[in-house]
Structures are given as C-alpha cells and as structure tokens.
Short mmCIF file of C-alpha atoms in Angstrom, two decimals:
data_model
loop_
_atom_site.label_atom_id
_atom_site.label_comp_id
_atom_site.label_asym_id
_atom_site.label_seq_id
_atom_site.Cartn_x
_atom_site.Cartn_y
_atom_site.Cartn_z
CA UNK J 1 11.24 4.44 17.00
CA UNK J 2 10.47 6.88 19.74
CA UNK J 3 6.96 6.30 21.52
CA UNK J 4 4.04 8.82 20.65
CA UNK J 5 2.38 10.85 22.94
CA UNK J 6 -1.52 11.20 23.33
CA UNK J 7 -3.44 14.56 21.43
CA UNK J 8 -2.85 16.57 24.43
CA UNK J 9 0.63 16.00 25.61
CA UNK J 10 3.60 18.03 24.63
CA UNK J 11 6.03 15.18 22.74
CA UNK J 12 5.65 14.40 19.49
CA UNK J 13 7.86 11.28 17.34
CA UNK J 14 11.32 12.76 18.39
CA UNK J 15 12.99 10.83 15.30
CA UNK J 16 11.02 13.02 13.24
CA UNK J 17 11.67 16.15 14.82
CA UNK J 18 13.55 18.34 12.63
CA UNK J 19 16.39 20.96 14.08
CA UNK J 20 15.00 23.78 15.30
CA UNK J 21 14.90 26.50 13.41
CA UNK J 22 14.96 30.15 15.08
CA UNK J 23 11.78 32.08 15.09
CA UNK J 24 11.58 34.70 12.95
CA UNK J 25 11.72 38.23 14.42
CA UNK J 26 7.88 38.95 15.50
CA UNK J 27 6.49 41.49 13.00
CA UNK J 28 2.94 42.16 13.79
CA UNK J 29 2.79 45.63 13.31
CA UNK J 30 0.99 47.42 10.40
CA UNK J 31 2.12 46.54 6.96
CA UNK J 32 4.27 49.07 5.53
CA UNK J 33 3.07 52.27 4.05
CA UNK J 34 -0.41 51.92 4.77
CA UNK J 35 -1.63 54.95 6.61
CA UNK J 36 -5.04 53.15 8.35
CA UNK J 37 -5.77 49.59 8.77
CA UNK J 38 -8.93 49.79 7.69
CA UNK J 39 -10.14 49.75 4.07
CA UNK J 40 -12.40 52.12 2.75
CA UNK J 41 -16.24 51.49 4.31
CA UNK J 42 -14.98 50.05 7.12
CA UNK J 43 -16.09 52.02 10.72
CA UNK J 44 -13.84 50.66 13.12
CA UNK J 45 -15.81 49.87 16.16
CA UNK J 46 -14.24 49.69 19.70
CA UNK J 47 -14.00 46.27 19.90
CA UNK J 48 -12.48 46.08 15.95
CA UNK J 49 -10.00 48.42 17.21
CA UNK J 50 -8.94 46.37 20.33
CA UNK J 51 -8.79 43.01 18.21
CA UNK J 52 -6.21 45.37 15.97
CA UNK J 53 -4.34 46.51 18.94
CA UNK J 54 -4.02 42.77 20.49
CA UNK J 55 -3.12 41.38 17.42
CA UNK J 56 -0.16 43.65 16.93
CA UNK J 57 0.88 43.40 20.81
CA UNK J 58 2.05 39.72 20.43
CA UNK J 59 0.51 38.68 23.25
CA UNK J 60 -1.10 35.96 22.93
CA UNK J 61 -3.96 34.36 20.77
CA UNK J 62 -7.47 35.67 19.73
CA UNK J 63 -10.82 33.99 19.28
CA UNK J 64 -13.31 36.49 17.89
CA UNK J 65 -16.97 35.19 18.04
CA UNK J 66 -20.48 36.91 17.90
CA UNK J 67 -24.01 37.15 17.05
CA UNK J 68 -25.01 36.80 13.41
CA UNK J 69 -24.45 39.94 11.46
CA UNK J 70 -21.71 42.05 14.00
CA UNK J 71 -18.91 41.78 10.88
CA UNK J 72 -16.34 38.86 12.14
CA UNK J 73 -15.65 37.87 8.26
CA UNK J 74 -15.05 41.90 8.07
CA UNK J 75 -12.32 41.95 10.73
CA UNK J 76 -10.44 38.71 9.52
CA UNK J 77 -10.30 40.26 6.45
CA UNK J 78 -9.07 43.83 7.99
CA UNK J 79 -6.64 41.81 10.12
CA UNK J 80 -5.45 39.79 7.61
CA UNK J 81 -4.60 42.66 4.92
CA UNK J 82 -3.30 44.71 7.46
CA UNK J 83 -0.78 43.13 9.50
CA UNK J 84 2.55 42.92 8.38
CA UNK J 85 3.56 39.00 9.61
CA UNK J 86 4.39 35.73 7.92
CA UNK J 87 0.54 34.40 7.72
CA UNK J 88 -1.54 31.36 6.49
CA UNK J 89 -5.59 31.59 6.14
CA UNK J 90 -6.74 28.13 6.71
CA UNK J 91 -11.02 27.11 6.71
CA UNK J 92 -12.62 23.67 7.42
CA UNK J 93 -14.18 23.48 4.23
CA UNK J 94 -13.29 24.17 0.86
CA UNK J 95 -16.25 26.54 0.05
CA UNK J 96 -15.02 28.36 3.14
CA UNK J 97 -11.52 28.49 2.05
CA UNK J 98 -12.74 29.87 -0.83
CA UNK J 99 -14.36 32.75 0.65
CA UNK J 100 -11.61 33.80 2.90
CA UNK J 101 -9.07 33.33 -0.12
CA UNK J 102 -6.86 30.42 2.16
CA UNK J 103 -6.79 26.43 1.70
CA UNK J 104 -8.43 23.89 3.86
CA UNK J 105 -7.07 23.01 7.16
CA UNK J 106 -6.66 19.02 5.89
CA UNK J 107 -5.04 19.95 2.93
CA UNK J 108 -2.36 22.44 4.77
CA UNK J 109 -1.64 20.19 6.60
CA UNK J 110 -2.01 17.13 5.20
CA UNK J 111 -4.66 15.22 6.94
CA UNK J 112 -7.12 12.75 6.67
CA UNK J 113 -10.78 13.44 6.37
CA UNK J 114 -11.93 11.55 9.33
CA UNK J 115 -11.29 10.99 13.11
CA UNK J 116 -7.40 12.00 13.69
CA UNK J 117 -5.34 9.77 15.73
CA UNK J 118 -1.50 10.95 17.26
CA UNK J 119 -0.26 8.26 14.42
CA UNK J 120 -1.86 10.62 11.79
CA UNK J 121 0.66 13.33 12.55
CA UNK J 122 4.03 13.12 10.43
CA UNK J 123 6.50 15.65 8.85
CA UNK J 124 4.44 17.96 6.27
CA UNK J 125 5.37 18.84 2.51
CA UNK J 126 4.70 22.25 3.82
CA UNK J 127 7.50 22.01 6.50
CA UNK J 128 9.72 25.00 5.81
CA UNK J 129 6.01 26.94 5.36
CA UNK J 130 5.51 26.18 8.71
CA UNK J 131 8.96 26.96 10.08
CA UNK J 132 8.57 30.77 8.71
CA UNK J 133 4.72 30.87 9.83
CA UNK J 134 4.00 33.88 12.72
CA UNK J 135 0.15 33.37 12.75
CA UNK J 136 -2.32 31.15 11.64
CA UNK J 137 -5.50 32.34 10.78
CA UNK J 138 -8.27 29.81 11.18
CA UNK J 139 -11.97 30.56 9.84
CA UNK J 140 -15.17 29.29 10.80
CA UNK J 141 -13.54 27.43 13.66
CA UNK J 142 -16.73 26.31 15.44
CA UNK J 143 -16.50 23.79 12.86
CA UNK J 144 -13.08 22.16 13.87
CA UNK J 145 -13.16 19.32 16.12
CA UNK J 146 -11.21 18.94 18.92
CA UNK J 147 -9.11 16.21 17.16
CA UNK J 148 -8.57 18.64 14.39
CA UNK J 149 -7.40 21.61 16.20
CA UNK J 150 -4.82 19.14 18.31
CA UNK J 151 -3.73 17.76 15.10
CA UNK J 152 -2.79 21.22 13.91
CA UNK J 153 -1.02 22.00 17.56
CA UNK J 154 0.83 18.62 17.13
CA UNK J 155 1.93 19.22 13.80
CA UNK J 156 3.19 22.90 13.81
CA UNK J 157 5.29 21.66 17.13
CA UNK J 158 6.86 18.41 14.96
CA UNK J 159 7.24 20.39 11.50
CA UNK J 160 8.56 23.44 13.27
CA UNK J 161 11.02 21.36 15.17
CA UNK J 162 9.34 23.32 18.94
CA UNK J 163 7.78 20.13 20.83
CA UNK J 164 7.37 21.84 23.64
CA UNK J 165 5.56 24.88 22.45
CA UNK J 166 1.91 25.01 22.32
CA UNK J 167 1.50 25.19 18.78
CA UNK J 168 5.13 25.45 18.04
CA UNK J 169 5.18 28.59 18.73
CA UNK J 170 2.59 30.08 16.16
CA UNK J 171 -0.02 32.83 17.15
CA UNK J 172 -3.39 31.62 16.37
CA UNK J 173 -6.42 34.43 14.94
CA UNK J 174 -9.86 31.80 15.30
CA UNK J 175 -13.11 33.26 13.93
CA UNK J 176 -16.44 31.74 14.22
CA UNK J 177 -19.36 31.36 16.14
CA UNK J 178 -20.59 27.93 18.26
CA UNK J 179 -23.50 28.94 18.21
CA UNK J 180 -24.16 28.78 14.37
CA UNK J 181 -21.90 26.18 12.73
CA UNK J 182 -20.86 23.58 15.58
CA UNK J 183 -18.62 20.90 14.79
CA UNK J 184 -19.91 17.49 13.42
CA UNK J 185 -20.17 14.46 14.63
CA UNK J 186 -22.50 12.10 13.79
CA UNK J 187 -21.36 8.47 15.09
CA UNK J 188 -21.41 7.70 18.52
CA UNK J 189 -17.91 6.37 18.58
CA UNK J 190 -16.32 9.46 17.48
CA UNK J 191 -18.70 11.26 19.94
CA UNK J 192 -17.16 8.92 23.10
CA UNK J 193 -13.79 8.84 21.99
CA UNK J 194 -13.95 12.99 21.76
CA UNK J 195 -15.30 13.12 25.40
CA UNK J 196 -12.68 11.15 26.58
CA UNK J 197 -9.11 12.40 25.20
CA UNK J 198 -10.61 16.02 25.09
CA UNK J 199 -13.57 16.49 27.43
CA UNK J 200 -15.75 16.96 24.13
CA UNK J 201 -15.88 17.82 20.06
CA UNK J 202 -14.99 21.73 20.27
CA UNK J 203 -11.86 23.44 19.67
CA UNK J 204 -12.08 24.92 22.72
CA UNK J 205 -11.62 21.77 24.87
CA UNK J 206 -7.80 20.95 23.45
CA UNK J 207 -5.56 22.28 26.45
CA UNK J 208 -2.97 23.87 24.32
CA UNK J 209 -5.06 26.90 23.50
CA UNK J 210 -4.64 27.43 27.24
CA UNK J 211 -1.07 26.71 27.56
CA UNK J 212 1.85 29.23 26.91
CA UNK J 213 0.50 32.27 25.85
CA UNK J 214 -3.34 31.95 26.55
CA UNK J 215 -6.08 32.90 24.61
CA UNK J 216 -7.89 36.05 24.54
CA UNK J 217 -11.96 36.36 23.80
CA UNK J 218 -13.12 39.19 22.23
CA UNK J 219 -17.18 38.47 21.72
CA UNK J 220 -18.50 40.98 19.38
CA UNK J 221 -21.54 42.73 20.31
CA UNK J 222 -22.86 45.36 17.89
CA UNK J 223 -25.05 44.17 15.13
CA UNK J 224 -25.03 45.26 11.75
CA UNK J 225 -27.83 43.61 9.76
CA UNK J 226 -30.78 44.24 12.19
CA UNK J 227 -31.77 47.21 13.92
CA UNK J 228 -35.24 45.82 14.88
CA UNK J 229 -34.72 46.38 18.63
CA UNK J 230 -37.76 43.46 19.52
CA UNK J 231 -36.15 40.99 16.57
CA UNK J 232 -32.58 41.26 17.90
CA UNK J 233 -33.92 40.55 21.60
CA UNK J 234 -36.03 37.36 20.07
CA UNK J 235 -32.86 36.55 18.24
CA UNK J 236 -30.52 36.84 21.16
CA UNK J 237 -32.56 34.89 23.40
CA UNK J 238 -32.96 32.05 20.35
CA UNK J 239 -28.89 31.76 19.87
CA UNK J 240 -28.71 31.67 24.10
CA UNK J 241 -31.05 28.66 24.20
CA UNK J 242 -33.33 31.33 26.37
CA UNK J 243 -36.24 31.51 23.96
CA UNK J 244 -39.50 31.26 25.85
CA UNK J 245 -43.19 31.12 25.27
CA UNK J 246 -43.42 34.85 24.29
CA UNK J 247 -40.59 34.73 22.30
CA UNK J 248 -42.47 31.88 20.28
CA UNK J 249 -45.51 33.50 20.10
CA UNK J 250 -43.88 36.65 18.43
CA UNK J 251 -41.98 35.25 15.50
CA UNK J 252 -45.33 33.03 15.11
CA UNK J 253 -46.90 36.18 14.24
CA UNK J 254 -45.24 35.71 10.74
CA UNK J 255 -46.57 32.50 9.68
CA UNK J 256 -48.28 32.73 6.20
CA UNK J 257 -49.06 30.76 3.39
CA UNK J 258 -45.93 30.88 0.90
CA UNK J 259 -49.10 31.66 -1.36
CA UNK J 260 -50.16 34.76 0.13
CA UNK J 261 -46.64 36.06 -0.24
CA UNK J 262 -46.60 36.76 -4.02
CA UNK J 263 -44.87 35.43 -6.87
CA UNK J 264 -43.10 38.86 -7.54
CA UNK J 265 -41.61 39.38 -3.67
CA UNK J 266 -38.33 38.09 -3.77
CA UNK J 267 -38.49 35.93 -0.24
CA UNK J 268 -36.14 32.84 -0.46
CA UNK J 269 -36.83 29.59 1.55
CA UNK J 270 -34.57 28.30 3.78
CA UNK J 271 -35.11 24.83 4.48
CA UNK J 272 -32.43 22.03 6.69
CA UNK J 273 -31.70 19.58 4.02
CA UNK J 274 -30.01 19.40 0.50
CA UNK J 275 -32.71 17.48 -0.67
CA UNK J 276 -35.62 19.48 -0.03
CA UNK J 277 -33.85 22.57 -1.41
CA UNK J 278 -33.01 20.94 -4.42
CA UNK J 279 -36.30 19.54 -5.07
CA UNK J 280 -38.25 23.22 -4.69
CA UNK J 281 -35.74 24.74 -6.79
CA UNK J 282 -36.09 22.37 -9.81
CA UNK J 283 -40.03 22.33 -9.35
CA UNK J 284 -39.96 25.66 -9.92
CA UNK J 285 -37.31 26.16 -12.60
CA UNK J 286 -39.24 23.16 -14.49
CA UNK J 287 -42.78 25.05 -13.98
CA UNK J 288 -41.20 28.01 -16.41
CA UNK J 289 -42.32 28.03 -19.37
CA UNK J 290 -39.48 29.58 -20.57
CA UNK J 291 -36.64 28.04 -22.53
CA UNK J 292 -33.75 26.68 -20.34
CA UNK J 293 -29.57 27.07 -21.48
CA UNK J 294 -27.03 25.30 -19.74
CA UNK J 295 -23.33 27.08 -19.43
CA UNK J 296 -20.78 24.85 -17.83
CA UNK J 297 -17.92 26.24 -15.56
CA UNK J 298 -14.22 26.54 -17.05
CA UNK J 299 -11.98 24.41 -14.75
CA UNK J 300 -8.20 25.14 -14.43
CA UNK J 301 -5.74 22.83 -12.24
CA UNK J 302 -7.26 21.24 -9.01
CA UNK J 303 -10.23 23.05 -7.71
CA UNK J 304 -12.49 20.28 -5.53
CA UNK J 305 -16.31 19.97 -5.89
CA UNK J 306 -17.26 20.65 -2.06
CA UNK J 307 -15.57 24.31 -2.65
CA UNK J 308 -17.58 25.08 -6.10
CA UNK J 309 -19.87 28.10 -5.29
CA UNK J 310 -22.05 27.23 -7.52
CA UNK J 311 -22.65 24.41 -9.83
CA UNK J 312 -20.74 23.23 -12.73
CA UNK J 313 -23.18 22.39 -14.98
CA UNK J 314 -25.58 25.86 -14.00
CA UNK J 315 -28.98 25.35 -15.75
CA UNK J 316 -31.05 28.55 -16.46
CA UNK J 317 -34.25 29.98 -17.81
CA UNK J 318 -35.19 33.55 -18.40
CA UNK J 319 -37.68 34.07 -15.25
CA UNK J 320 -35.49 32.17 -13.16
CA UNK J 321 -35.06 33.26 -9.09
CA UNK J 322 -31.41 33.70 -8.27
CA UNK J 323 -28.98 35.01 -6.05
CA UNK J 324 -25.56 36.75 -6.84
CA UNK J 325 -22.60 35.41 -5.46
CA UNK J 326 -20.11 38.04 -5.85
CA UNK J 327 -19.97 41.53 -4.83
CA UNK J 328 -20.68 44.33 -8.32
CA UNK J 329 -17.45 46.42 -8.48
CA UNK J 330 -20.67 48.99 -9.53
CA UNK J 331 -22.20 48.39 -6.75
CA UNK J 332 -25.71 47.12 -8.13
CA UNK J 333 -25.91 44.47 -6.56
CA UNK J 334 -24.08 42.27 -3.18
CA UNK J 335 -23.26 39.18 -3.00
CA UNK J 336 -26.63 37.86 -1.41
CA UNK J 337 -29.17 40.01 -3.72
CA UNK J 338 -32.10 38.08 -4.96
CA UNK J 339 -32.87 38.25 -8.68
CA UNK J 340 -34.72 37.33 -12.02
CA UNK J 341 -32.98 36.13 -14.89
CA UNK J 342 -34.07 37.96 -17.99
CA UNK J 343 -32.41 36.98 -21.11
CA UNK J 344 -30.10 34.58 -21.81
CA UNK J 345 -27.97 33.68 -24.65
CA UNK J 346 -25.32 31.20 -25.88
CA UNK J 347 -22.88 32.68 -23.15
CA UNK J 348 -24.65 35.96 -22.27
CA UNK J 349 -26.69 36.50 -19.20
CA UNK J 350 -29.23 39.54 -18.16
CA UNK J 351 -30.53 39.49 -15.07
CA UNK J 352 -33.26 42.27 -13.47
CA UNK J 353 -32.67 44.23 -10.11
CA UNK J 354 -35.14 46.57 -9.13
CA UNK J 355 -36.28 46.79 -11.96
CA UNK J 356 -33.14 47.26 -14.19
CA UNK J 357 -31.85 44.94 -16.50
CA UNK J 358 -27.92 44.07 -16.14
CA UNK J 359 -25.59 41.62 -18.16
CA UNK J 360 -23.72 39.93 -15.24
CA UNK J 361 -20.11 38.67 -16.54
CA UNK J 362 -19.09 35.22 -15.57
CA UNK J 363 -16.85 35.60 -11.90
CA UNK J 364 -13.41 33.27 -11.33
CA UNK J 365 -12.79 31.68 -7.90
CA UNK J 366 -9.02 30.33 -6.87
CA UNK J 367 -8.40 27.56 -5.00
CA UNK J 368 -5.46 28.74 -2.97
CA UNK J 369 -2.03 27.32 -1.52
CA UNK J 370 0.89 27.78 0.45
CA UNK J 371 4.24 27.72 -0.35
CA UNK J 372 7.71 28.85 0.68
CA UNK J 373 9.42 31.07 -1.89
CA UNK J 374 13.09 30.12 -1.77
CA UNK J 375 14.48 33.56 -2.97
CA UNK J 376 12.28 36.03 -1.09
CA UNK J 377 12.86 33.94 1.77
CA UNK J 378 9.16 34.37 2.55
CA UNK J 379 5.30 32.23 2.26
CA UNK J 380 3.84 33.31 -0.59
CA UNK J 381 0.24 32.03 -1.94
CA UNK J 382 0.31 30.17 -4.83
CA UNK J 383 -3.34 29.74 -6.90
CA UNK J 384 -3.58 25.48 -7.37
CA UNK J 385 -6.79 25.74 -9.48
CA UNK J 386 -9.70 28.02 -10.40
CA UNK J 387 -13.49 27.64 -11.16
CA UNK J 388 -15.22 30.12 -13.51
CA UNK J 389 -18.60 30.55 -13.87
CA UNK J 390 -21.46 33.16 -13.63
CA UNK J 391 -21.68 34.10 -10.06
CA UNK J 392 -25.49 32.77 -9.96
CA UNK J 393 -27.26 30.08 -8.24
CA UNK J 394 -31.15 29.06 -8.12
CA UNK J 395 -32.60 30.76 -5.10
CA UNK J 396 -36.04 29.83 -4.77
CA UNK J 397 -34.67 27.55 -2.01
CA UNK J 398 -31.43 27.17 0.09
CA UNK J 399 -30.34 25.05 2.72
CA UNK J 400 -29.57 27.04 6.08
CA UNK J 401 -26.15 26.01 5.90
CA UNK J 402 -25.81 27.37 2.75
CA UNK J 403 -27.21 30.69 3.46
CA UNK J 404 -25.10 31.25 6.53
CA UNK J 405 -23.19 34.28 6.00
CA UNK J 406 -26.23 36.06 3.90
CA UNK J 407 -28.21 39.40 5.03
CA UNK J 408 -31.46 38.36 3.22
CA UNK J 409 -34.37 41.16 2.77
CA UNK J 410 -37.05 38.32 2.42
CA UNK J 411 -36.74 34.89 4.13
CA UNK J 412 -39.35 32.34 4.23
CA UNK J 413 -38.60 29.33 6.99
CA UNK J 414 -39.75 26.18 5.87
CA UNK J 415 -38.05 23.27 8.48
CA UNK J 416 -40.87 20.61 7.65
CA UNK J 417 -40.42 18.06 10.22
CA UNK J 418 -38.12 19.97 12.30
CA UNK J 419 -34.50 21.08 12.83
CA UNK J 420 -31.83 18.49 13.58
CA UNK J 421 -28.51 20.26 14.67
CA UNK J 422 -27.80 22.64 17.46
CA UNK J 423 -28.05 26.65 16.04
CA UNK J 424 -30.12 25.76 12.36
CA UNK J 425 -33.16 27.61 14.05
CA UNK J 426 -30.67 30.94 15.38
CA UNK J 427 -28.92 30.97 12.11
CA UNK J 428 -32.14 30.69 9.95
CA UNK J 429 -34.45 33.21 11.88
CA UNK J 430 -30.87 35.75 11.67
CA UNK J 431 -30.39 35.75 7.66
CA UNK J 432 -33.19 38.42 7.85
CA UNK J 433 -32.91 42.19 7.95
CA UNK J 434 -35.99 43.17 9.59
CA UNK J 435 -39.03 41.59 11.47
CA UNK J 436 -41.42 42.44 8.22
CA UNK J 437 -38.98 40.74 5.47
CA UNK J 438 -39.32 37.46 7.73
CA UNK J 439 -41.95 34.76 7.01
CA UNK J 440 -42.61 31.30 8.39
CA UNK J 441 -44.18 28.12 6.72
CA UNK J 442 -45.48 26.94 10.03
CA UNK J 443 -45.20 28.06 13.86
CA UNK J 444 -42.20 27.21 15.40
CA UNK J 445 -41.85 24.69 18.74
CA UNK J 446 -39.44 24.63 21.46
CA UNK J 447 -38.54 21.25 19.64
CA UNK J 448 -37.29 23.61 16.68
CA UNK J 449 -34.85 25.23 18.71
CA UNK J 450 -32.21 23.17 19.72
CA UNK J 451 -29.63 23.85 21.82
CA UNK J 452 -26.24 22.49 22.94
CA UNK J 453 -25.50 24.42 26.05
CA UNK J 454 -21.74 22.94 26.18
CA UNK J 455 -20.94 25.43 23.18
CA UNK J 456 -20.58 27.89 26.25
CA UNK J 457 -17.64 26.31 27.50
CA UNK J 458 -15.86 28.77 26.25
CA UNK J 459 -16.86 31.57 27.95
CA UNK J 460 -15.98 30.19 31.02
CA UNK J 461 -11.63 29.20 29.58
CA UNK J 462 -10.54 32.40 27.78
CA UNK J 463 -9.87 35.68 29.37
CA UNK J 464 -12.39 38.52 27.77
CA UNK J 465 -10.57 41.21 25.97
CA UNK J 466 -13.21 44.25 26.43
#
C-alpha cells in the first residue's frame, strides 16, 4: 500500500488510482438552440455578462461573491441552464441543495460529516460521474471548510484517475459570500489543526485553487434589493467591518417597541438562535384563538430532515403569520412574501395578500442526484426523494440564518444578548428593502457587529475579472 500524501500535495493512494480516462472535448459554449443565455426577466449586467463570457472561454475557474441582494443565486442559475458542459450542482447543506436543485457536497462525494483527514479520501460510487464531469458548480461556498474543498480536489484527482491535476482537471463555478455565511468551526482542535495544514478554515486557503489554471474573482457590485443610497453605505461599511459611531447612531434611529409597530404590519423578527425563534412563533400561534389543523408532508424515497423547507408536521390556524416559500407561477406572491392564513380545511389552505384571499396548493421539493447514464453516455440527474407540503412556514420569527437569501419589506432585529458569529449583524440589517421597512428591538453595539477580517484573504489570491 502506497503512502498518502497530506491535503495539499498532489499524490493521492496510487493503488487506487484508476486508468486515466481522456477528458472529454471542452464544451462550454451556449447550449444548443437557445438564442440568449438569459431567461426572461433577467437584465444582464456587465459583470453577469463577463462571468458568461469567462465561463465559456475555458480559462480557468470563477468565484463570484458580493454584497447581499446583487443576484449571485440569479447568475448560477443563468450559468447553469445555459452552458452546454457535462455539470454537477453541489451545496454544503441539504436545504441549500435543495434550492439550487443539486445534492450535498458529502453525499457526492461520499464523505463524512466531520473533520476530513487524507485517509477519508477513497474511490467514489460516483466514479465514472466524475470521469465525464467538465465543471463543478459549488453553492454557498463560504460555508466549505478548507478540509472540505481539499477533499473534493483530492477526490476528483483519485476518481478521475489525474493526480497531478488540481482538481483532476475539473473547472470549478464557487458562489457565495464570506462575509454572510462563513464556514463553521466551533472546537478549538479543528480550529488549530485548520491553521496548520491550510493556513485557516476557508476555501480559499487550499493551494489548488491557485494551481494550474488559477482562479478568477468577479465581486459583484450592483445591488438589487436596496436603492436607499444612506442604507446601502451603512450596510457596506457593516459587511467591511468599517461601521463607526455614525453609522451606529443611524440604524439606532429605528429602534421601537415591537408594540408600537402594529399587529396588522407584516414586520418579521429575525433573531440568532433556533430556540428563540421557535419559542416567539409558538407564543404567538398558541395566543390565536382560532382553531389549529395539522397537515403532514408526503415523503417519497430518501429526502433528509436538515433539507426540509419547512416542517413535516406544519401546524396552522386561520390568523396565522407566514411566509411563502415558493415563487406563484401567477405571480401573487414570491417566495419571501409575508402572509395571514385565512381559512383552512381538512387539506385546503387560504391565505390573504394585500388584501386578497388565495388557496395556495401544496409545493413538491426533490432531493437530487447524480448519475452516469450508460446509453447516452452522459450525467444525468436522477430525483432520490421528494418532500411535499404547502410551501408555508410560521413567520412571526426566523433565525438570521434562515432568512438569508430573503428581500423582506418589514424586518424587526431582535439579537437579545448579542450576535455570536462573524456577518449575523450584515446579513440581518440586509434582508430589508428600505431604511423605513427596518426596525430594531434595541440599539445596536460595536459588540453586535462582529467581524472576521481574515474572510478578506481572498481578495488579496485571485486575479479580479472586471
């Protein structure tokens, strides 16, 4: 048995390398037939437009990061549809994975859910997958650790019989933004043994995203869900780990009694834990007076309970605050829109926007694989288990984590004893539209706002595109 090589090196368990199987012909132009790459809605900025034009070139791969709001989910989706190229979608997490319609990065590639070691890397059931892959698309990649993202370099080299390759050859698309969702790692071990095979816990830090054919930055700048010139300043400064005394003293203008705000406004607390969420929404549901129905979600094949959108057991009462989690192919409501519920039967549910009563139909979500289709000689995406359930969840409350993602019209910041993670203060104060719609249970303290200024790092490795 051949020696192994530490996370960073370029050999892998030669008995277990497999032949080496030719690259396929690069194929990143425009899929076939389609006039424009961009769907219908879609404005292609400049910047969209040079991540398209990159992409295609082959040359090398692309991080795409950016304030809260400037559309990266958009353009992974844009690049993803329109690029005609053997491609995976891969997320940390399975709620993520969900939403970008790909599998989790542990379960592609078969890996444990804790610190990964070189001896965690062995030949993959989805080998041949990765021998026809041309680019892996990664989501929400300020969440992967450095051991993670070496684990997946080490593994495409071994499973794609390339040792020497920086990723064995595969183009990488990462998405995400440090300065919202940054890795975790909570025990001090994990933290020192990070710092010392990688030079820290982000992706960025793993020296094959350097090697071969580079990585290009493309940092998005234009902002679609404010257009408060003085809130995006605040807000900018806030994500920077710039915010100052003035910049405190404005958003502490908006401090107000939740009740002064009024029962009927539909402003939804944000708060940092699980806990606390839970315990305002059920306070509130159980203050109704109303009747409450319980509809559970119909399960098919695997579908795991971290990437549920919603619960299975979903308890309702006519009154109730909620949010839609799906997009209205009428258009009368987004996924994100705050509403009451008002009537409910057996399996029926009516809910009121603005004023108008709608039945809202219960919504499927798929649990997604990969898979290498024998006879088309191509990957194909396979569905390994579905959840189905009325795209609703209790909104009186959610977690920040939870409501990362969301353009809120009315957000009311309740952090109690403070924030504990790097960017919960940025992404919070960001879920808001405008500078009126925001609301805070207390004024904020440069305590509140943490900041990891290593998240930078990157910045300072990868060339900038534009």
């Amino acid at each position: 048995m051949q020696g192994r090589v530490r996370h960073g090196g370029d050999r892998v368990p030669t008995s277990d390398i497999p032949s080496p199987t030719p690259a396929p012909a690069p194929s990143t132009g425009l899929v076939p037939g389609s006039a424009s790459p961009w769907p219908a809605g879609v404005t292609p900025t400049g910047e969209y437009e040079a991540a398209l034009d990159y992409a295609r070139g082959g040359a090398g791969h692309l991080f795409v990061t950016g304030r809260a709001g400037t559309g990266k989910s958009t353009l992974l989706r844009c690049l993803r549809d329109s690029i005609a190229a053997e491609t995976v979608v891969v997320a940390p997490t399975g709620l993520a994975a969900v939403n970008v319609g790909g599998q989790t990065i542990h379960s592609f590639f078969g890996l444990p859910p804790r610190l990964i070691r070189p001896d965690d890397i062995r030949r993959s059931r989805n080998g041949r997958v990765m021998r026809r892959l041309e680019i892996l698309i990664i989501d929400e990649v300020s969440m992967v650790r450095s051991d993670l993202m070496a684990a997946i370099d080490q593994s495409l080299r071994l499973n794609r019989g390339r040792p020497r390759e920086p990723f064995g050859g595969v183009r990488l698309m990462l998405f995400g933004d440090l300065h919202q969702l940054p890795p975790v790692v909570q025990e001090a071990e994990v933290a020192s043994y990070l710092e010392s095979e990688f030079g820290g816990p982000f992706f960025f830090s793993v020296g094959a995203l350097r090697e071969g054919i580079g990585t290009g930055l493309l940092e998005l700048s234009e902002v679609f869900r404010q257009s408060d010139q003085t809130l995006l300043r605040v807000l900018n400064r806030v994500r920077d780990g710039d915010a100052g005394e003035e910049d405190l003293q404005i958003l502490n203008e908006r401090v107000h009694p939740i009740r002064t705000l009024g029962e009927g406004e539909p402003y939804v607390i944000l708060t940092p834990t699980n806990a606390a969420a839970q315990r305002i929404n059920l306070a509130y549901l159980d203050a109704l007076p109303t009747a409450a129905r319980t509809y559970e979600a119909g399960m098919t094949g695997e579908f795991n309970a971290s990437a549920q959108p919603t619960d299975q057991i979903l308890t309702l009462k006519p009154g109730a605050k909620v949010m839609l989690l799906r997009n209205d192919p009428d258009r009368r409501w987004v996924n994100g829109t705050v509403a009451r519920v008002s009537r409910l039967t057996e399996r029926q549910v009516w809910i009121e926007v603005d004023g108008r009563e709608y039945e809202v139909e219960p919504a499927s979500w798929e649990q997604r694989r990969y898979a290498f289709d024998q006879s088309a000689e191509k990957v194909v995406e396979t569905v390994a288990g579905t959840f189905k359930q009325f795209p609703l969840r209790l909104a009186w409350a959610l977690t920040i984590h939870k409501s990362q993602g969301l353009t809120l019209d009315k957000v009311y910041i309740d952090l109690g004893r403070g924030t504990f993670a790097h960017g919960q203060a940025y992404v919070a104060l960001s879920r808001c539209r405008t500078f009126e719609g925001l609301a805070l249970a207390r004024p904020l303290k440069p305590t509140d706002i943490l900041f990891d200024a290593s998240v930078m790092g990157y910045r300072d490795i990868f060339p900038r595109l534009v």
